[in-house]
Each structure stands twice: as C-alpha cells, then as structure tokens.
Coordinates of C-alpha atoms in Angstrom, one line a residue:
Chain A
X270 CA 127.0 80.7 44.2
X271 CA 126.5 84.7 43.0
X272 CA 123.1 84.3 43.9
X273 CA 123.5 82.9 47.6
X274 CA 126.8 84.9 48.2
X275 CA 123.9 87.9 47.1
X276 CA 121.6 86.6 49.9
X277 CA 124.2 86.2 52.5
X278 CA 125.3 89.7 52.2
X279 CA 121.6 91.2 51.7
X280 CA 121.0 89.2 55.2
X281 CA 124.6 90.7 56.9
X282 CA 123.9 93.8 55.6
X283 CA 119.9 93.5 57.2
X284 CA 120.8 92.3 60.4
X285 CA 123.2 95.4 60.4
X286 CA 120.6 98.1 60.1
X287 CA 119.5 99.8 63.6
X288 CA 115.5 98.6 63.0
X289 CA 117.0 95.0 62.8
X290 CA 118.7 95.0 65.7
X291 CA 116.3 96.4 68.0
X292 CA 114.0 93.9 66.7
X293 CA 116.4 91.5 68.1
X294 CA 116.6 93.5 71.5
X295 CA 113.3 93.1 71.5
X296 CA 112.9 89.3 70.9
X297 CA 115.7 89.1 73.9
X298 CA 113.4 91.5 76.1
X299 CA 110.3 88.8 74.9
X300 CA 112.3 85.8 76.2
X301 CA 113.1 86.9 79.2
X302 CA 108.9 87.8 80.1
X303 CA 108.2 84.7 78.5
X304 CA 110.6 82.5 81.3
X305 CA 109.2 85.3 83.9
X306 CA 105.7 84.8 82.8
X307 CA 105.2 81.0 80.8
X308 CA 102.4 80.3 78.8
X309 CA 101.7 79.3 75.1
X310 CA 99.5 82.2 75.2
X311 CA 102.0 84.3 75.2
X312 CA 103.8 83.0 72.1
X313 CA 100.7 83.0 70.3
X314 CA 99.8 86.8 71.0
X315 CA 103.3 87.7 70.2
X316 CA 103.1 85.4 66.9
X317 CA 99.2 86.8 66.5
X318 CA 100.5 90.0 66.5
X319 CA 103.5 89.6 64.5
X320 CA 101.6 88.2 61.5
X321 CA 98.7 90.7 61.9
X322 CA 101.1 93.3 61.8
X323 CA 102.8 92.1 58.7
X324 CA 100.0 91.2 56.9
X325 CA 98.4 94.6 57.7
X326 CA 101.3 96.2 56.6
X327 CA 101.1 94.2 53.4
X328 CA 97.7 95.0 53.1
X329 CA 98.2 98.6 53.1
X330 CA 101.1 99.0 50.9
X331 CA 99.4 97.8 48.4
X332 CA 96.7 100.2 48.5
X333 CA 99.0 103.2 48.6
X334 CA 100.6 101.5 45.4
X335 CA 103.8 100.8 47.1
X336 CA 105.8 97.9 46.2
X337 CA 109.1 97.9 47.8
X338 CA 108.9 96.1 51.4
X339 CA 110.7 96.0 54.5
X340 CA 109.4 93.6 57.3
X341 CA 111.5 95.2 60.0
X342 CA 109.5 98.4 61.1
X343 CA 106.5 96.4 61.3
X344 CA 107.9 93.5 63.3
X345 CA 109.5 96.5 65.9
X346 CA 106.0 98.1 66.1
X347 CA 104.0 94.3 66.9
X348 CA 107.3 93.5 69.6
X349 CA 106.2 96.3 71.3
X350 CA 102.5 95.6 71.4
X351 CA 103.2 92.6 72.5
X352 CA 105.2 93.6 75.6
X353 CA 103.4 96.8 76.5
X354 CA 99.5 95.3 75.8
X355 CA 97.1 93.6 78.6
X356 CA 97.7 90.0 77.5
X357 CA 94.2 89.4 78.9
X358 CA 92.2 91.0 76.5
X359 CA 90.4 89.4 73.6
X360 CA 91.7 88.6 70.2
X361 CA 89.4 90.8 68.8
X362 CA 91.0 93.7 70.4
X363 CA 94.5 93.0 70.1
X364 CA 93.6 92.5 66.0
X365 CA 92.7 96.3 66.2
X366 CA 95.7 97.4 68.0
X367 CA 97.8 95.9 65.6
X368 CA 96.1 97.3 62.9
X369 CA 95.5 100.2 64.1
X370 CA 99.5 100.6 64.9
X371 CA 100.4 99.7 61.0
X372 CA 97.2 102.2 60.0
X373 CA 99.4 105.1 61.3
X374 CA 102.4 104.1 60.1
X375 CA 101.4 103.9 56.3
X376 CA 98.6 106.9 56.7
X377 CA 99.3 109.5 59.2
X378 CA 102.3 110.6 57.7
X379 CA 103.7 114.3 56.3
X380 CA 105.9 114.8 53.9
X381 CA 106.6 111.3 53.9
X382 CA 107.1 110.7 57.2
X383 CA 104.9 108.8 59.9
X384 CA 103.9 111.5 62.9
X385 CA 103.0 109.2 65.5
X386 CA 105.1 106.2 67.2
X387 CA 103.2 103.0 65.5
X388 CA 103.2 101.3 68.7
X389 CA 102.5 104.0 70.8
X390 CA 99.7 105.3 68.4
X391 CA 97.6 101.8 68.3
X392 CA 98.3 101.4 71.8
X393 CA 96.6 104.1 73.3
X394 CA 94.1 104.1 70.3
X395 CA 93.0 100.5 71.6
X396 CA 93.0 101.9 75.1
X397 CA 90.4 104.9 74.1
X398 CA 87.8 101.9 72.6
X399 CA 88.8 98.6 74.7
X400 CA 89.9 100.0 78.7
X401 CA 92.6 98.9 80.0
X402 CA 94.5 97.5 76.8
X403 CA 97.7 98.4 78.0
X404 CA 99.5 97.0 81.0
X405 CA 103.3 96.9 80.3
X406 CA 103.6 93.4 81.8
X407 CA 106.6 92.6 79.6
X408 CA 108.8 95.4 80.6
X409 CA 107.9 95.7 84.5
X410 CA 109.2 92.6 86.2
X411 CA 112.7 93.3 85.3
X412 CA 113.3 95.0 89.0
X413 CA 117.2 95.8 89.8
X414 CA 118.2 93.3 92.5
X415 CA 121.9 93.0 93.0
X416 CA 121.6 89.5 95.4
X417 CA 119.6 87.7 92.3
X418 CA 121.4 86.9 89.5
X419 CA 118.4 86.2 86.8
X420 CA 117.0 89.4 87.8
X421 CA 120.6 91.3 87.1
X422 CA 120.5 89.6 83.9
X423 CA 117.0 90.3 82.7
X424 CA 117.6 93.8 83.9
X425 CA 120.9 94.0 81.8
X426 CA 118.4 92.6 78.7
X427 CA 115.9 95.2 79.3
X428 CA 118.9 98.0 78.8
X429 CA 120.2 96.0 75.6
X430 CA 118.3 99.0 73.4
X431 CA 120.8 101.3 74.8
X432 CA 123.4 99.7 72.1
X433 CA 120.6 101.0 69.3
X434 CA 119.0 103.9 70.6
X435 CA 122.2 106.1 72.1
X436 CA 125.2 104.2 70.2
X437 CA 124.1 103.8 66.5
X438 CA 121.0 105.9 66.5
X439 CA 122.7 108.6 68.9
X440 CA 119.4 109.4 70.2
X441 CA 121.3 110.1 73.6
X442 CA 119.8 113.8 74.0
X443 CA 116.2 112.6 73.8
X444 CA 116.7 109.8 76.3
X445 CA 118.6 112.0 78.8
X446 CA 116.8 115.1 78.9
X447 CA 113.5 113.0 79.4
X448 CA 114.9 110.8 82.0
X449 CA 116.3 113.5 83.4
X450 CA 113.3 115.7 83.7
X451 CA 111.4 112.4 84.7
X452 CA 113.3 112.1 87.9
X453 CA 113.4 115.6 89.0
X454 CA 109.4 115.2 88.9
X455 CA 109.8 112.0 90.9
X456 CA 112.4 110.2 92.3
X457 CA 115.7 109.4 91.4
X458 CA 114.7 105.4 92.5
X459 CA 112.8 105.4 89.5
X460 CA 115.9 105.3 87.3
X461 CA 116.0 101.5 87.6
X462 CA 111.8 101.5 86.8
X463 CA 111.3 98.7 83.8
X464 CA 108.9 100.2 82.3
X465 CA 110.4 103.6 82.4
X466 CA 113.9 102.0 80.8
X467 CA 112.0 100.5 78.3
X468 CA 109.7 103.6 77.2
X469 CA 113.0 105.8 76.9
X470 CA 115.2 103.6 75.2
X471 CA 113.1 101.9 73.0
X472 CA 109.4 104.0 72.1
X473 CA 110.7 107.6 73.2
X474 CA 113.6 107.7 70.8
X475 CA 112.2 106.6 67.5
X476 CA 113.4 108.1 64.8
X477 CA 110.9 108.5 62.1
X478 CA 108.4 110.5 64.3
X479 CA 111.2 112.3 66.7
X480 CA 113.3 115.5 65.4
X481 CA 116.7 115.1 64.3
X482 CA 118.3 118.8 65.7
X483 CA 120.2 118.8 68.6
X484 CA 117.8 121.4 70.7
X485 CA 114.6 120.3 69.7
X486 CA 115.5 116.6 70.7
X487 CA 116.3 118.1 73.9
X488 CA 113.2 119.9 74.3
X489 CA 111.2 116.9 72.3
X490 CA 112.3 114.6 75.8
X491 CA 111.4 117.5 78.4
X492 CA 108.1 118.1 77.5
X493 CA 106.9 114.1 77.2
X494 CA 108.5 113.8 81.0
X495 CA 106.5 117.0 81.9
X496 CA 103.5 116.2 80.3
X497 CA 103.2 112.6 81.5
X498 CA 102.6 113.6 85.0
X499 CA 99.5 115.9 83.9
X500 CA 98.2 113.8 81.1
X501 CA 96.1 111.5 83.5
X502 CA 92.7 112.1 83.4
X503 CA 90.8 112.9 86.7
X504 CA 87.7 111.0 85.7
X505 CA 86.7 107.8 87.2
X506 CA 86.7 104.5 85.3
X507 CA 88.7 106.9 82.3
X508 CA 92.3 107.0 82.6
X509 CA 95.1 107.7 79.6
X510 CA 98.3 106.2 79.6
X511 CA 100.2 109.2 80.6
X512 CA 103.7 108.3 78.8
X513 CA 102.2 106.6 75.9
X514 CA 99.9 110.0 75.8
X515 CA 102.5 112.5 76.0
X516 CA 104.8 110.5 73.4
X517 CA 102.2 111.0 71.0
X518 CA 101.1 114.6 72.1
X519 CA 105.1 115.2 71.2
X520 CA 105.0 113.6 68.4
X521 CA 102.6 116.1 67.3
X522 CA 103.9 118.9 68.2
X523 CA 107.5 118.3 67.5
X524 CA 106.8 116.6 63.9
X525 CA 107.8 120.3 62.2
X526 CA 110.7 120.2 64.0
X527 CA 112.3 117.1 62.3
Chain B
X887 CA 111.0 132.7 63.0
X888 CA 107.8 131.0 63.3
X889 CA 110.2 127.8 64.4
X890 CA 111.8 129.9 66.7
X891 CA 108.7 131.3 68.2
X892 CA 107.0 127.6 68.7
X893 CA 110.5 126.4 70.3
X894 CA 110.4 129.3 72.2
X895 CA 106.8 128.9 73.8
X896 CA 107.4 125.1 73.9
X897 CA 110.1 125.3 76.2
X898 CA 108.7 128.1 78.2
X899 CA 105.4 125.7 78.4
X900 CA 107.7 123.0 79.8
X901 CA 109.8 125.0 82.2
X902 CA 106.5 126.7 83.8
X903 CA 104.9 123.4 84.5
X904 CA 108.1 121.7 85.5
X905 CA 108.5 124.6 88.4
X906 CA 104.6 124.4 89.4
X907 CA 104.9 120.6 89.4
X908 CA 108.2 120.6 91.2
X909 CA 107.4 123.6 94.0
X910 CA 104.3 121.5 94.5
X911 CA 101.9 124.5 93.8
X912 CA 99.9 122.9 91.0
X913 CA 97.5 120.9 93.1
X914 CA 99.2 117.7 91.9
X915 CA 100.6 115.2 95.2
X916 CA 104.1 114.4 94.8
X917 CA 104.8 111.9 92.2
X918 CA 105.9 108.5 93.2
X919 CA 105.8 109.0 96.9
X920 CA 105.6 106.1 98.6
X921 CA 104.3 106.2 102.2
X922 CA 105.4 103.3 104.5
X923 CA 103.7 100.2 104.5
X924 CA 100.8 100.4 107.5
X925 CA 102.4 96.7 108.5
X926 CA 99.4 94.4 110.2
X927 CA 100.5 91.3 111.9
X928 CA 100.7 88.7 108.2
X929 CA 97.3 86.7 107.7
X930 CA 97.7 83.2 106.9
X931 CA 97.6 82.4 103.1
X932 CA 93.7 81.0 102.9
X933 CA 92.7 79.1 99.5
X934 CA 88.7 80.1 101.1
X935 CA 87.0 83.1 100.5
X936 CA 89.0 85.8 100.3
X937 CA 87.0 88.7 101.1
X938 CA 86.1 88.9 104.7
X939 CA 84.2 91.6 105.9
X940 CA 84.5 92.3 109.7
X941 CA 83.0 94.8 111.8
X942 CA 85.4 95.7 114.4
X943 CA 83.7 98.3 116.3
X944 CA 82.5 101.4 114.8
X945 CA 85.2 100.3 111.9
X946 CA 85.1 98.2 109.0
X947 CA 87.6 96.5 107.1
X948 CA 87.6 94.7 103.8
X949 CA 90.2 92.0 102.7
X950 CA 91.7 91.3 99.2
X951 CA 94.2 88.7 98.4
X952 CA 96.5 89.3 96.1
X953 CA 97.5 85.9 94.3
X954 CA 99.4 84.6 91.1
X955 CA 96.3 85.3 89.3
X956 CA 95.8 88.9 90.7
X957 CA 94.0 90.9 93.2
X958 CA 90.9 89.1 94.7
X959 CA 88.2 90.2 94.5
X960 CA 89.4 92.9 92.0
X961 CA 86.9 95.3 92.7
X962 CA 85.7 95.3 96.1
X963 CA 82.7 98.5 97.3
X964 CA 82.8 99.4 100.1
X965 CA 81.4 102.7 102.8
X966 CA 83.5 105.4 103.1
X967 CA 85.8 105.2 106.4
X968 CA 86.4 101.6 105.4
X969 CA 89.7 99.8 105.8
X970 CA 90.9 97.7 103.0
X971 CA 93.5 95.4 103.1
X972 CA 96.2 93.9 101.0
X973 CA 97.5 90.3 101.8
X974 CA 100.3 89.3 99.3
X975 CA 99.8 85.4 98.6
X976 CA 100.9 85.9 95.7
X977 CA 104.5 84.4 96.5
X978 CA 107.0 86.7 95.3
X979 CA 107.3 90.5 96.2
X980 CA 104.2 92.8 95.1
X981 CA 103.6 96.3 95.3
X982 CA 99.8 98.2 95.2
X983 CA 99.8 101.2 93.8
X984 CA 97.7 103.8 92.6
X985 CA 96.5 104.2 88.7
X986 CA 98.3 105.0 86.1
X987 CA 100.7 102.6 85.3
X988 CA 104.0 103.8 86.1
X989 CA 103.5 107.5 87.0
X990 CA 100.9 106.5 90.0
X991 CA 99.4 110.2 90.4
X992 CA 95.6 109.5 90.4
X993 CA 95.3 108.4 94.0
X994 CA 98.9 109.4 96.1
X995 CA 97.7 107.7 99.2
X996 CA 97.5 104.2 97.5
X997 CA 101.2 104.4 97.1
X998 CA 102.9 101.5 98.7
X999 CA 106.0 100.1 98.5
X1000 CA 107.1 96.6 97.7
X1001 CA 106.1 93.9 100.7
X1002 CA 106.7 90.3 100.5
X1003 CA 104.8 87.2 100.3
X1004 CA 103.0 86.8 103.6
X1005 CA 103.4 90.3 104.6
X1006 CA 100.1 92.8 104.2
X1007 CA 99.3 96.9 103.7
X1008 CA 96.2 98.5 104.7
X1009 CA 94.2 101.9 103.9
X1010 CA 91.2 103.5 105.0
X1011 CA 89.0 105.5 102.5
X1012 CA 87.6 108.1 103.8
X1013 CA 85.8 109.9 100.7
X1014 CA 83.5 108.2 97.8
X1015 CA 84.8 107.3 94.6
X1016 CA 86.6 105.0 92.5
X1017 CA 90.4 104.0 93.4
X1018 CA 92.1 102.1 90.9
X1019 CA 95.5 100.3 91.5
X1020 CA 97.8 97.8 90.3
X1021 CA 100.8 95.7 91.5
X1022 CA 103.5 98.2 90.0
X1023 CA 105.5 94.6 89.3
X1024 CA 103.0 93.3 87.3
X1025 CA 100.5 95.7 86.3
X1026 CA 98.2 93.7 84.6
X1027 CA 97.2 92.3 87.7
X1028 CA 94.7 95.3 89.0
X1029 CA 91.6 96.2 91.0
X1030 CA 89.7 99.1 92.6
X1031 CA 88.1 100.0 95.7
X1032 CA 84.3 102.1 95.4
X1033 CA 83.7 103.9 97.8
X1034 CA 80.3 104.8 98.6

C-alpha cells in the first residue's frame, strides 16, 4: 500500500510539473490534426518519433554518465517534431531529426544548460540536409472561424499552451513582446495565424534555452519577430525557416543572458 | 558592463531594423500583404489532366489543380510573361502563398488570400526564376513555378 500510495503521488506530483502538462497540450493539439488530417501514418510518425526520441535520449545519457531520467523533455521535443515536420518525408530523415533534436539537448549545453530549443534545433538541422523537412501541417489548419464550431474548438486547443507558457511558466513578456513586434511587421490578422500561436506559446517561450530577467525576455521576443522577416534566404531552391531560424539565432545570442 | 553593452546593441540592432522594415526602406515588400484574388470565371473540377497549356493570343497560361493531395503538377516551367493559374479542387478553402512558411516574404506578389472550392487565382510572371508557394492552410502541400 506504501509502495503504490508512493507511485500515485510520484505520478500526481508528475503530471503537475509544467513539462508534463504541455506534453499533454500537445497530445490534445495532435488529436485534433489527427481528426483534421486521418491516417495511421500519422500515428506511427508521432509514435516513430516518440520512441526515437526516448531511446536517443537514453542512448545519450548514458554516455555522458548520467543516470537519473526524466521522459518528459524528450517526449515535448518529439510532439513538436511531429506537428511542425513534413509528414512526407522519409523515415530515414525523420530518424535524424529526432536525433538530432535529443543530440542538442544532452550536448550543446553551457553551464549545464541546453542553448538551443531541441525541437527547433533538429528541425531546421534536418531542413539544412533534407529540403523541405518542415511544414507545420499540425499547427496550420486550426483557422479562427466563428460560424464552425470544430474549428472554434480546435482553435481554442491550439491556445491550450497559454495555461503553461504565461500562467505557470509566466513566460508572458516573451510571448507578448514577440507577438507584438510580429504584428507591427505584418498585420494584426495574423494574431489568429496557427502556426504563429503555436510557435509563441509553445517553442518561443522555452525555458531552458530562454533568459529568465524581465528585460532580456523582452528583448529575447523582439529580436526573433524582427529577425524572422530577414532570416529568409534570397537564393533559389534554398530557403530557412525564418522563425524556427531566428529562435535559434536568439537562443544564441541571448543564452548569457539567462 | 559588458551585459549592459550587448543588451544595449541588441536592442539598438532590433529597433533599427524594426523602423527600416516598418518605413518600408529596407528593400523588403510588405509582409503578409495580400493582394485581391485576380477572380476568373471557376473551371469545372476535371479528374483529366490537369495542366493545360493554352495559347491565347500573344499570352500563355498554365493551369494547376490544387487537390486533397496537393498542387498539380507541383512544379510547372514555364516562359516569362506566362499566366499561371490556381483552381481549388481541393474541397475546402485553400490559400497560395509565397515561400516561407508563415512569413511569406520571398515572392510578395504570390500572396493570395483564401478562395474556396471551385473558385480560382491567377498570376503572370513576368521575370525568370524560381517561385515557391504553398497553401498557407496546409503547407505541406507546395509547388513552384520556373520561369524561364
């Protein structure tokens, strides 16, 4: 009775933590692309990448001698992939992007700390060696319309991160100041933009690779909305990601600042 | 002071380009602007070839259908001066819009906004080179036009 009254609070106090919960956002955001977009191929890149993820984190623990375990940062990292990744592309290439996701996580790290967003990093990583390995199909569908109700509710999914990322993480001044910035670049209709929702409250605000004072979060969200309408490369056929890019240009330049 | 001093030119960084991008005086088109559909009278959906190529005077014009699966055919090459054509088959509302997905700067011209199934946009491209695009609402789903 000790022992399962252990695992029952060991689980409540898990499912408690902010990485746990936005995992669960996450699955939510997953179902709803999954009844948008049905296939088995769908659950079995999202469970591909799960376990690659997992077992590459695993993998690399282990070689940096480190014993003590926690799935949840991993399983984050492969949820994105999974909704931000071209679903089309081969195996082969979603394999590296997961590994290459967990690789920055346990390597490219100062003082403890990782530098780059996971996700983000094998993301746009996997688009430099495979084109056109991201297409955020998971988090674009979700359009605003007030006459359907399944699109009100997959929209209102979508912004379920918001109870993570500004309530318990308080990463408000980061998500504001870049969505901010965003629109005075662009358009205020872009508010309600998926993929835009879903890049600010979910990969922007991360909390490991993002700084922790007030001003430099401020800044930290100005310059990735700035810099992700001049990140795009002018050269045919060759084209960055331009938020993914500037998140991790960001990342590096704002990593002292944490 | 070395914090200070890389705050300092971080923000000064972001400010100067935000003006430049926002006055319009970097060389950059507006972000996100979304000309009007050019509306042509809606082709019947067509399960046959989808690319017709028609010589209509001193003009041509190329046709791609954009179904469930995607734009086809995804990459189409064409002269310059040609007029492509989007026709949404794809039953739901679609969108073409210039690479990258979601800022759309590349190509500002190939900014369209949403049309419905049945409905079709239209551009001609006047100068050579490679135009990428999407549907904004699914952006997996992408082609180009090359333009000789």
């Amino acid at each position: 009775m000790l022992i399962l009254a252990y695992h029952i609070n060991y689980m409540r106090r898990l499912v408690e933590t902010p990485k746990t919960q936005l995992g669960i956002a996450l699955f939510l955001i997953f179902i709803t692309a999954f009844i948008n977009n049905p296939s088995l191929k769908i659950i079995a890149i999202y469970l591909f990448l799960h376990f690659v993820a997992v077992a590459s984190d695993l993998f690399f623990l282990k070689l940096r001698n480190i014993f003590f375990f926690s799935l949840s940062a991993s399983l984050v990292s492969a949820s994105i992939i999974t909704l931000v990744v071209n679903p089309n592309i081969p195996w082969h290439q979603l394999f590296v992007i997961a590994v290459l996701a967990i690789a920055s996580k346990n390597f490219l790290r100062v003082s403890g700390r990782g530098i780059f967003n996971p996700a983000g990093f094998g993301l746009l990583a996997g688009s430099l060696i495979f084109p056109d390995a991201i297409s955020w199909w998971g988090t674009s569908f979700q359009q605003f319309r007030v006459q359907n109700l399944e699109s009100i509710i997959f929209f209102l999914i979508l912004l379920s991160p918001v109870l993570i990322s500004i309530i318990r993480m308080k990463r408000y001044r980061i998500i504001l100041s870049f969505l901010i910035m965003y629109i005075l670049l662009s358009s205020i209709s872009n508010l309600l933009d998926p993929t835009l929702l879903f890049f600010s409250l979910v990969m922007l605000p991360e909390p490991m690779t993002t700084p922790n004072r007030h001003l430099p979060q401020i800044l930290f969200g100005i310059f990735v909305a700035v810099f992700s309408f001049i990140t795009f490369l002018p050269i045919q056929n060759f084209q960055l990601d331009p938020l993914i890019t500037s998140l991790l240009i960001g990342n590096l330049i704002f990593f002292k600042f944490r | 002071m070395n914090n200070k001093i890389l705050i300092g030119a971080g923000a000064l960084i972001a400010v100067i380009a935000a003006v430049v991008l926002i006055t319009g005086k970097g060389g950059y088109q507006t972000p996100i602007t979304n000309p009007p559909p050019t509306p042509i009278k809606s082709a019947p959906p067509t399960t046959t070839s989808s690319l017709t190529n028609e010589a209509t005077g001193s003009a041509q014009q190329v046709t791609v259908m954009l179904t469930q699966s995607g734009f086809e055919p995804a990459t189409v090459t064409v002269k310059a001066g040609t007029k492509v054509i989007w026709v949404n088959n794809s039953g739901d509302m679609a969108t073409v819009n210039s690479a990258v997905h979601p800022t759309h700067l590349v190509y500002p011209p190939l900014n369209f906004d949403q049309f419905p199934n049945g409905q079709s946009l239209s551009l001609v491209f006047d100068k050579p080179g490679t135009y990428k695009y999407h549907d904004h609402l699914n952006p997996s789903q992408t082609g180009q036009v090359i333009v000789e």
